[in-house]
Structure formats: structure tokens, C-alpha cells
Coordinates of C-alpha atoms in Angstrom, one line a residue:
M5 CA 87.7 166.6 70.8
A6 CA 84.7 168.8 70.0
P7 CA 83.2 168.5 66.5
P8 CA 83.8 171.5 64.2
K9 CA 81.2 174.2 64.4
R10 CA 78.7 174.4 61.5
D11 CA 78.7 177.3 59.1
Y12 CA 76.1 179.9 60.4
Y13 CA 74.5 180.2 57.0
E14 CA 74.1 176.4 56.8
S15 CA 72.6 176.3 60.3
L16 CA 69.8 178.7 59.2
G17 CA 69.5 177.2 55.8
V18 CA 70.1 180.5 53.9
G19 CA 72.7 181.7 51.4
K20 CA 75.4 184.2 51.9
T21 CA 73.5 186.8 50.0
A22 CA 70.5 186.5 52.3
T23 CA 68.8 189.7 53.4
P24 CA 68.1 190.5 57.0
D25 CA 64.4 189.7 56.3
D26 CA 65.4 186.3 54.9
I27 CA 67.5 185.6 58.0
K28 CA 64.7 186.6 60.4
Q29 CA 62.2 184.4 58.5
A30 CA 64.5 181.4 58.5
Y31 CA 65.2 181.8 62.3
R32 CA 61.5 182.2 63.0
Q33 CA 60.6 179.0 61.3
L34 CA 63.4 177.0 62.9
A35 CA 62.7 178.4 66.4
K36 CA 59.1 177.1 66.1
Q37 CA 60.5 173.7 65.3
W38 CA 63.3 173.4 67.8
H39 CA 62.3 175.4 70.9
P40 CA 62.8 173.3 74.0
D41 CA 59.2 174.0 75.2
R42 CA 58.0 172.0 72.1
N43 CA 60.6 169.3 72.5
Q44 CA 60.7 168.6 76.3
G45 CA 63.1 165.9 77.3
D46 CA 65.0 166.0 74.0
P47 CA 68.6 167.4 74.6
S48 CA 69.3 167.3 70.9
A49 CA 66.6 169.9 70.3
E50 CA 68.0 172.1 72.9
E51 CA 71.4 172.0 71.3
K52 CA 69.9 172.7 67.9
F53 CA 68.0 175.7 69.3
K54 CA 71.3 177.1 70.8
E55 CA 73.0 176.6 67.4
I56 CA 70.4 178.5 65.4
S57 CA 70.1 181.2 68.0
E58 CA 73.9 181.7 67.9
A59 CA 73.9 181.8 64.1
Y60 CA 71.0 184.3 64.0
S61 CA 72.6 186.6 66.6
V62 CA 75.8 186.9 64.5
L63 CA 74.2 187.1 61.0
I64 CA 71.5 189.7 61.9
D65 CA 74.1 192.1 63.3
V66 CA 75.7 194.0 60.4
E67 CA 79.2 194.3 62.0
K68 CA 79.3 190.8 63.3
R69 CA 78.2 189.4 60.0
R70 CA 80.9 191.4 58.2
R71 CA 83.6 190.0 60.5
Y72 CA 82.2 186.4 60.2
D73 CA 82.1 186.6 56.3
R74 CA 85.8 187.7 56.4
M75 CA 87.2 185.4 59.1
G76 CA 84.6 182.7 59.9
H77 CA 84.3 181.5 63.5
A78 CA 87.9 182.8 64.1
A79 CA 86.5 186.3 64.1
F80 CA 85.2 185.8 67.7
G81 CA 88.4 184.3 69.1
G82 CA 87.8 182.1 72.1
A83 CA 84.4 183.5 73.0
A84 CA 82.0 180.9 74.4
D85 CA 78.9 180.0 72.3
Y86 CA 76.6 181.8 74.7
E87 CA 78.7 184.9 74.6
R88 CA 77.9 185.2 70.8
I89 CA 74.1 185.2 71.4
D90 CA 72.4 188.6 71.5
F91 CA 69.5 187.6 73.7
R92 CA 67.7 190.9 73.0
A93 CA 67.7 190.2 69.3
V94 CA 66.6 186.6 69.8
S95 CA 63.8 187.5 72.2
E96 CA 62.4 190.1 69.8
I97 CA 61.8 187.2 67.4
L98 CA 60.6 184.7 69.9
E99 CA 58.3 186.8 72.1
G100 CA 55.5 186.8 69.5
L101 CA 55.9 183.0 69.1
M102 CA 56.4 181.8 72.6
G103 CA 55.1 184.4 74.9
E104 CA 57.0 184.4 78.1
V105 CA 60.1 182.3 77.1
F106 CA 62.4 185.0 78.4
G107 CA 60.3 185.9 81.5
L108 CA 59.2 189.4 80.2
S109 CA 56.2 191.1 81.6
G110 CA 53.4 192.4 79.3
A111 CA 54.6 196.0 79.5
A112 CA 58.2 195.0 78.7
R113 CA 57.1 193.0 75.7
R114 CA 55.3 196.0 74.2
A115 CA 58.5 198.1 74.4
R116 CA 60.0 197.4 71.0
Q117 CA 63.1 198.6 69.3
G118 CA 62.5 200.5 66.1
T119 CA 63.3 198.7 62.9
D120 CA 66.5 199.4 61.0
I121 CA 66.4 201.4 57.7
E122 CA 68.6 200.1 54.8
L123 CA 69.5 202.4 51.9
E124 CA 71.9 202.4 49.0
L125 CA 74.1 205.3 48.0
E126 CA 75.8 205.4 44.6
I127 CA 79.0 207.3 44.3
S128 CA 81.7 207.6 41.6
F129 CA 85.0 205.8 41.5
E130 CA 86.8 209.0 42.3
E131 CA 84.5 209.8 45.3
A132 CA 85.1 206.3 46.7
A133 CA 88.9 206.7 46.3
L134 CA 89.2 210.3 47.7
G135 CA 86.3 210.3 50.1
T136 CA 83.2 212.5 50.0
E137 CA 80.1 213.6 51.9
K138 CA 76.7 213.1 50.3
P139 CA 73.2 214.1 51.2
I140 CA 70.6 211.3 51.3
Q141 CA 66.8 211.2 51.8
V142 CA 65.9 208.8 54.6
P143 CA 62.3 207.6 54.6
R144 CA 60.9 207.2 58.1
L145 CA 57.7 207.3 60.1
V146 CA 57.1 210.4 62.2
T147 CA 54.4 211.3 64.8
C148 CA 51.3 212.6 63.1
G149 CA 51.1 216.3 63.5
T150 CA 47.4 216.4 63.1
C151 CA 46.5 214.2 66.1
E152 CA 49.9 214.6 67.8
G153 CA 50.3 210.9 67.9
S154 CA 47.0 210.0 69.6
G155 CA 45.5 208.4 66.4
A156 CA 42.2 210.1 67.1
A157 CA 40.4 212.8 65.3
K158 CA 40.0 216.1 67.1
G159 CA 37.3 215.8 69.8
S160 CA 37.2 212.0 69.5
K161 CA 37.4 209.8 72.5
V162 CA 40.3 207.4 73.1
E163 CA 39.4 204.5 75.4
R164 CA 41.2 201.5 76.7
C165 CA 40.6 198.3 74.6
H166 CA 38.4 196.0 76.6
A167 CA 39.4 192.9 74.6
C168 CA 43.0 193.0 75.9
N169 CA 42.4 195.3 78.9
G170 CA 44.8 197.9 77.4
V171 CA 47.8 195.5 77.2
G172 CA 47.8 195.4 73.4
E173 CA 48.2 191.6 73.1
V174 CA 46.4 188.5 74.1
K175 CA 47.8 185.2 75.4
F176 CA 46.9 181.7 74.4
Q177 CA 48.0 178.2 75.3
R178 CA 48.5 175.2 73.0
G179 CA 49.6 172.3 75.2
F180 CA 52.9 173.4 76.8
F181 CA 53.5 175.9 74.1
S182 CA 52.7 179.4 75.5
A183 CA 52.3 182.2 73.0
S184 CA 51.0 185.8 72.7
R185 CA 49.9 187.8 69.7
P186 CA 48.8 191.4 69.0
C187 CA 45.2 192.1 70.0
S188 CA 43.1 192.0 66.8
S189 CA 40.5 194.4 68.3
C190 CA 42.9 197.3 68.7
G191 CA 45.8 196.3 66.4
G192 CA 48.2 196.0 69.4
T193 CA 47.8 199.6 70.5
G194 CA 45.8 198.8 73.7
K195 CA 43.4 201.7 72.7
R196 CA 40.0 202.0 71.0
I197 CA 39.5 205.2 69.0
E198 CA 36.0 206.4 68.4
T199 CA 36.9 208.4 65.2
P200 CA 40.4 207.8 63.7
C201 CA 42.5 210.8 62.7
P202 CA 41.8 211.6 59.0
T203 CA 45.6 212.2 58.3
C204 CA 47.1 209.0 59.8
K205 CA 44.0 206.9 59.7
G206 CA 44.5 206.1 63.4
K207 CA 48.0 204.8 63.0
T208 CA 49.5 207.7 65.0
V209 CA 52.4 208.0 62.4
V210 CA 52.8 209.3 58.9
A211 CA 55.4 208.7 56.2
S212 CA 58.1 211.4 55.9
H213 CA 61.6 212.0 54.6
E214 CA 64.6 213.4 56.5
E215 CA 67.7 214.7 54.8
M216 CA 70.9 213.5 56.3
S217 CA 74.6 213.8 55.4
V218 CA 76.7 210.6 55.0
K219 CA 80.5 210.8 55.2
V220 CA 82.2 208.4 53.0
P221 CA 85.9 207.9 54.0
P222 CA 88.7 207.7 51.4
G223 CA 89.3 204.1 50.2
V224 CA 85.8 202.7 50.8
E225 CA 85.0 199.7 48.6
D226 CA 81.9 198.7 46.7
G227 CA 79.4 197.0 48.9
A228 CA 80.7 198.5 52.2
I229 CA 78.1 199.5 54.7
R230 CA 78.1 202.7 56.7
S231 CA 75.9 202.5 59.9
V232 CA 74.5 205.3 61.9
R233 CA 73.3 204.2 65.4
G234 CA 69.8 205.3 66.4
A235 CA 69.0 206.8 63.0
G236 CA 66.5 204.1 62.1
E237 CA 62.8 204.0 62.8
R238 CA 61.7 205.1 66.3
G239 CA 61.0 202.5 68.9
R240 CA 57.5 201.6 70.0
H241 CA 56.2 202.1 73.5
G242 CA 59.4 203.6 74.8
G243 CA 61.8 201.2 73.0
P244 CA 65.1 202.5 71.5
P245 CA 65.3 203.6 67.8
G246 CA 66.7 201.3 65.1
D247 CA 69.8 202.0 63.1
L248 CA 70.4 203.3 59.6
H249 CA 72.6 201.2 57.3
V250 CA 73.8 202.7 54.0
R251 CA 75.3 200.3 51.5
I252 CA 77.8 202.0 49.2
R253 CA 77.7 201.3 45.5
V254 CA 80.6 202.4 43.4
R255 CA 80.1 203.1 39.7
P256 CA 82.7 201.5 37.4
H257 CA 85.3 203.8 35.9
P258 CA 85.8 203.9 32.1
L259 CA 89.6 203.7 32.6
F260 CA 90.6 202.7 36.1
K261 CA 90.3 199.3 37.7
R262 CA 90.8 198.8 41.5
D263 CA 93.1 196.2 43.0
G264 CA 93.0 196.7 46.8
A265 CA 94.7 200.1 47.3
D266 CA 96.3 200.0 43.8
I267 CA 94.8 201.4 40.6
K268 CA 95.3 199.7 37.3
V269 CA 95.1 201.5 33.9
T270 CA 95.9 200.3 30.4
I271 CA 97.7 202.7 28.0
P272 CA 97.8 201.9 24.3
V273 CA 100.9 203.0 22.4
S274 CA 102.1 202.7 18.8
F275 CA 105.0 200.6 17.6
P276 CA 107.2 203.6 16.7
Q277 CA 106.6 205.0 20.2
V278 CA 107.9 201.9 22.0
V279 CA 110.8 201.5 19.6
L280 CA 112.0 205.1 19.8
G281 CA 110.8 205.9 23.3
T282 CA 108.3 208.6 24.1
Q283 CA 106.4 210.4 26.8
V284 CA 102.7 209.7 27.3
D285 CA 99.9 211.4 29.3
I286 CA 98.7 209.2 32.2
P287 CA 95.4 209.9 33.9
T288 CA 95.5 209.7 37.7
L289 CA 93.1 210.6 40.5
E290 CA 95.0 213.8 40.9
G291 CA 95.0 214.8 37.2
R292 CA 97.3 214.0 34.2
V293 CA 101.0 213.2 34.7
K294 CA 103.7 212.7 32.1
M295 CA 105.4 209.3 32.1
K296 CA 108.5 208.3 30.2
V297 CA 108.3 205.2 28.0
P298 CA 112.0 204.1 27.4
P299 CA 113.1 202.9 23.9
G300 CA 112.6 199.2 23.5
T301 CA 109.7 198.9 25.9
Q302 CA 107.9 195.6 25.4
S303 CA 104.1 195.2 25.2
G304 CA 102.8 194.1 28.5
K305 CA 105.4 196.1 30.5
V306 CA 103.9 197.5 33.8
F307 CA 105.2 200.8 35.2
R308 CA 104.5 201.7 38.8
L309 CA 103.6 205.3 39.8
R310 CA 104.3 205.4 43.6
G311 CA 101.6 206.9 45.8
K312 CA 99.1 207.5 43.0
G313 CA 96.7 204.9 44.1
I314 CA 93.9 204.8 46.8
E315 CA 94.3 205.8 50.4
V316 CA 94.2 202.8 52.7
L317 CA 91.3 202.9 55.2
G318 CA 92.6 204.1 58.6
G319 CA 95.2 206.4 57.1
A320 CA 97.9 203.7 56.6
G321 CA 99.3 205.3 53.4
K322 CA 98.3 205.1 49.8
G323 CA 98.6 202.5 47.1
D324 CA 100.2 202.9 43.7
Q325 CA 99.0 203.2 40.1
L326 CA 100.0 200.4 37.8
V327 CA 100.3 201.4 34.2
H328 CA 100.0 198.5 31.7
I329 CA 101.6 199.2 28.3
V330 CA 99.9 197.6 25.3
V331 CA 101.4 198.0 21.8
E332 CA 98.6 198.7 19.4
V333 CA 99.0 197.1 15.9
P334 CA 97.3 199.0 13.0
S335 CA 94.7 196.9 11.3
N336 CA 94.5 198.8 8.1
I337 CA 97.6 200.0 6.2
T338 CA 98.3 201.4 2.8
K339 CA 100.4 199.8 0.1
R340 CA 103.2 202.2 0.7
Q341 CA 103.1 201.5 4.5
R342 CA 103.1 197.7 3.8
K343 CA 106.1 198.1 1.6
L344 CA 108.0 200.2 4.1
I345 CA 107.2 197.6 6.9
E346 CA 108.5 194.8 4.7
E347 CA 111.7 196.7 4.0
L348 CA 112.0 197.4 7.7
A349 CA 111.5 193.7 8.6
A350 CA 114.2 192.7 6.2
E351 CA 116.5 195.3 7.6
F352 CA 115.8 194.1 11.2
G353 CA 116.7 190.5 10.6
E354 CA 116.7 188.3 13.7
D355 CA 119.2 190.1 15.9
V356 CA 116.7 192.7 17.0
H357 CA 114.2 190.1 18.2
P358 CA 116.1 188.1 20.9
Q359 CA 112.9 186.9 22.7
Q360 CA 111.5 185.5 19.4
K361 CA 114.8 183.9 18.5
S362 CA 115.0 182.2 22.0
F363 CA 111.5 180.9 21.6
L364 CA 112.1 179.5 18.1
D365 CA 115.3 177.8 19.3
K366 CA 113.4 176.2 22.2
L367 CA 110.6 175.1 19.8
K368 CA 113.1 173.6 17.4
G369 CA 114.7 171.6 20.3
L370 CA 111.4 170.0 21.1
F371 CA 111.1 168.4 17.7
E372 CA 114.6 167.3 17.2

């Protein structure tokens, strides 16, 4: 019988609130320690390397991580361990540490996927419940318009870097540990610029902002992430662009509390209202509605307004609104009011308080 799989967060030594950068850093350090090239002849190191690579591949992917947080290892059914490993994501971390571990040529290594962009979007409780569409400003790097991406000032020469022969990186060997790193002479560009562009300082890109519209579906919860494929930073050297991840933050509502698809609201009423019965105004997502409070309603009674809750994601109906009745007791009364209440209490006797009488009878029985 195979031993139970370790928790992915435990495998990488990070907490469940770890950011993508935390996860990348943890994997980078463990990969240095456990890569088979550094532990030749040690099968336990190979198994450890597979374990951390599998954990990294799941936790670095937004959708896979969400599924894992919700369902654990069961989220991937009977998939074999190697099927869970995104070798592209793993190689992007390892190629700078171990050179040709994955057998990539120098040109292939320079083609890099653009980094993901992560933003937060704050919306109101009503917008989260009913859905909305909001504009956001996405910071990104764009090609410098002054030099058109060459990095060179007008009239300046652009030559191949002689230190790396235009490859953009240099290789080195430490025992059996092969590695590569960006060329320090050209900064990994493979080019030498005589006079850098005054706008981008030779970096070929400048900071900019792009306005985008994000659709928030009805029923979205606080902390949910909306992802837009290919809307992240552009890739380098022909690589694909990254993705945009927008984390939704829902502002608390002064009256409503959310419970799944249901909405809870507490309504204070007076003693005369619950004794005699009344109608009260109830706030809902769709405006105010009148609700009947029958005579004799007890404090703590919960009424259900069908279909007045939040739409379930996927269009599977709507929840309800739960109205919690609380009888408000006045804290300051006049002498006349006190006298009238005392007369009313005497008039009531015990017959109008069956719950209290039942409680006192049970209490009496405990001590007899």
C-alpha cells in the first residue's frame, strides 16, 4: 500500500497564504538542493525532486491551486504524479539554475513567457451579488516608442555582444552541476548599444497603463480570482504573454451578511409590535419590501423571503433572504411607563408566558 501523499504546501515549506513569488522562491531553493544532478546515485533525492516539482506545478497555477485548496489531492482524480507536473513551468525556474537539464538549446532558453500581472478590484456587496462590469488600469511594459524597441538612441550603433556571442547568456560548470546565467556584459540581451535610448535607458520597454474592462459575474465571492489569458506582460524573445489575474475584494455591507447564496439581515422591532403584530420594511437587493410580523412573534424568529438572495454561480437559481427578528428592550423609561409596565406584568400573570413557565418547572425539578 502506497504511503499517503504529502500536502503540497508542506512539501514546499510554505503556508496556505503564500504568494506566487513565495512559492517560486521556495521551489528554487529546494530544486538546488534535491536536483538529481547534484545527488547522483541517490534515489531518495530523485523522489524528493519529483515531489516538490509536482507541488510547485499545482500551486503556481491559479486554477489548479484553487481546486487543490478546495478538494485536496482528490481534485485531480486518478491522474498519475507525472501528469500533474507542468514541465514548462518547472523548466522556467530550473533553466537559470541547471542550464540544460531539459535539453533546451540556447535560442529556446531565451524565449521566455511574459510574467503574470496580479491586481485587486474592490466592489460593493450589491455589485458582487448582482454582477457588474468595472474598468481597471493595468500596469504593463510596452515597446519604447522613441527607439521602437531597439534600446538605442537615434543614429547609435547596435552590435552583437562579444562576451556571449549574441546568445544573451553564458554557461559555467561546477563539477557535474551545469548552469547558465544572463550575460553580465549585455544584461542578457545579446546586444551592445553604443548610446542607450534616452527614454527607455536601453531597456527597450517603458512603463505604461492600459484600461481594460473586467466582467464580474453575479454571485462572486470575496477573494475570487478572475483570470484573463494572455493579458499579462509580453513574452521575451518571441515567448507567449503572461496572464492577468484580478482578485475580487467585496466591501462589507452595513446591513447584509452573506451565507453562501443566502443573505442574512437582522431587524429590530419593539415589544408592542411583536405582541400586536405589524408590518415592517425589509431592505433587499431589489429594494424595500413589506413583511408581515404575526402577533406573538418571539425574539430570534427567522423569516425566509424566497428568491431574495444571491444568484448561484452558473445560473442554478437564487438563494433566499433570512430575516432575523430581535425584540428591542428600551433602556430608559419614564416613571409612568414603568408603572404601566408593572400593571401590565401583573395583568399578564404566568399564563401568557408558556416558555418561561416550562423553563421554571424544569429548573424546579432539578433541585427537588
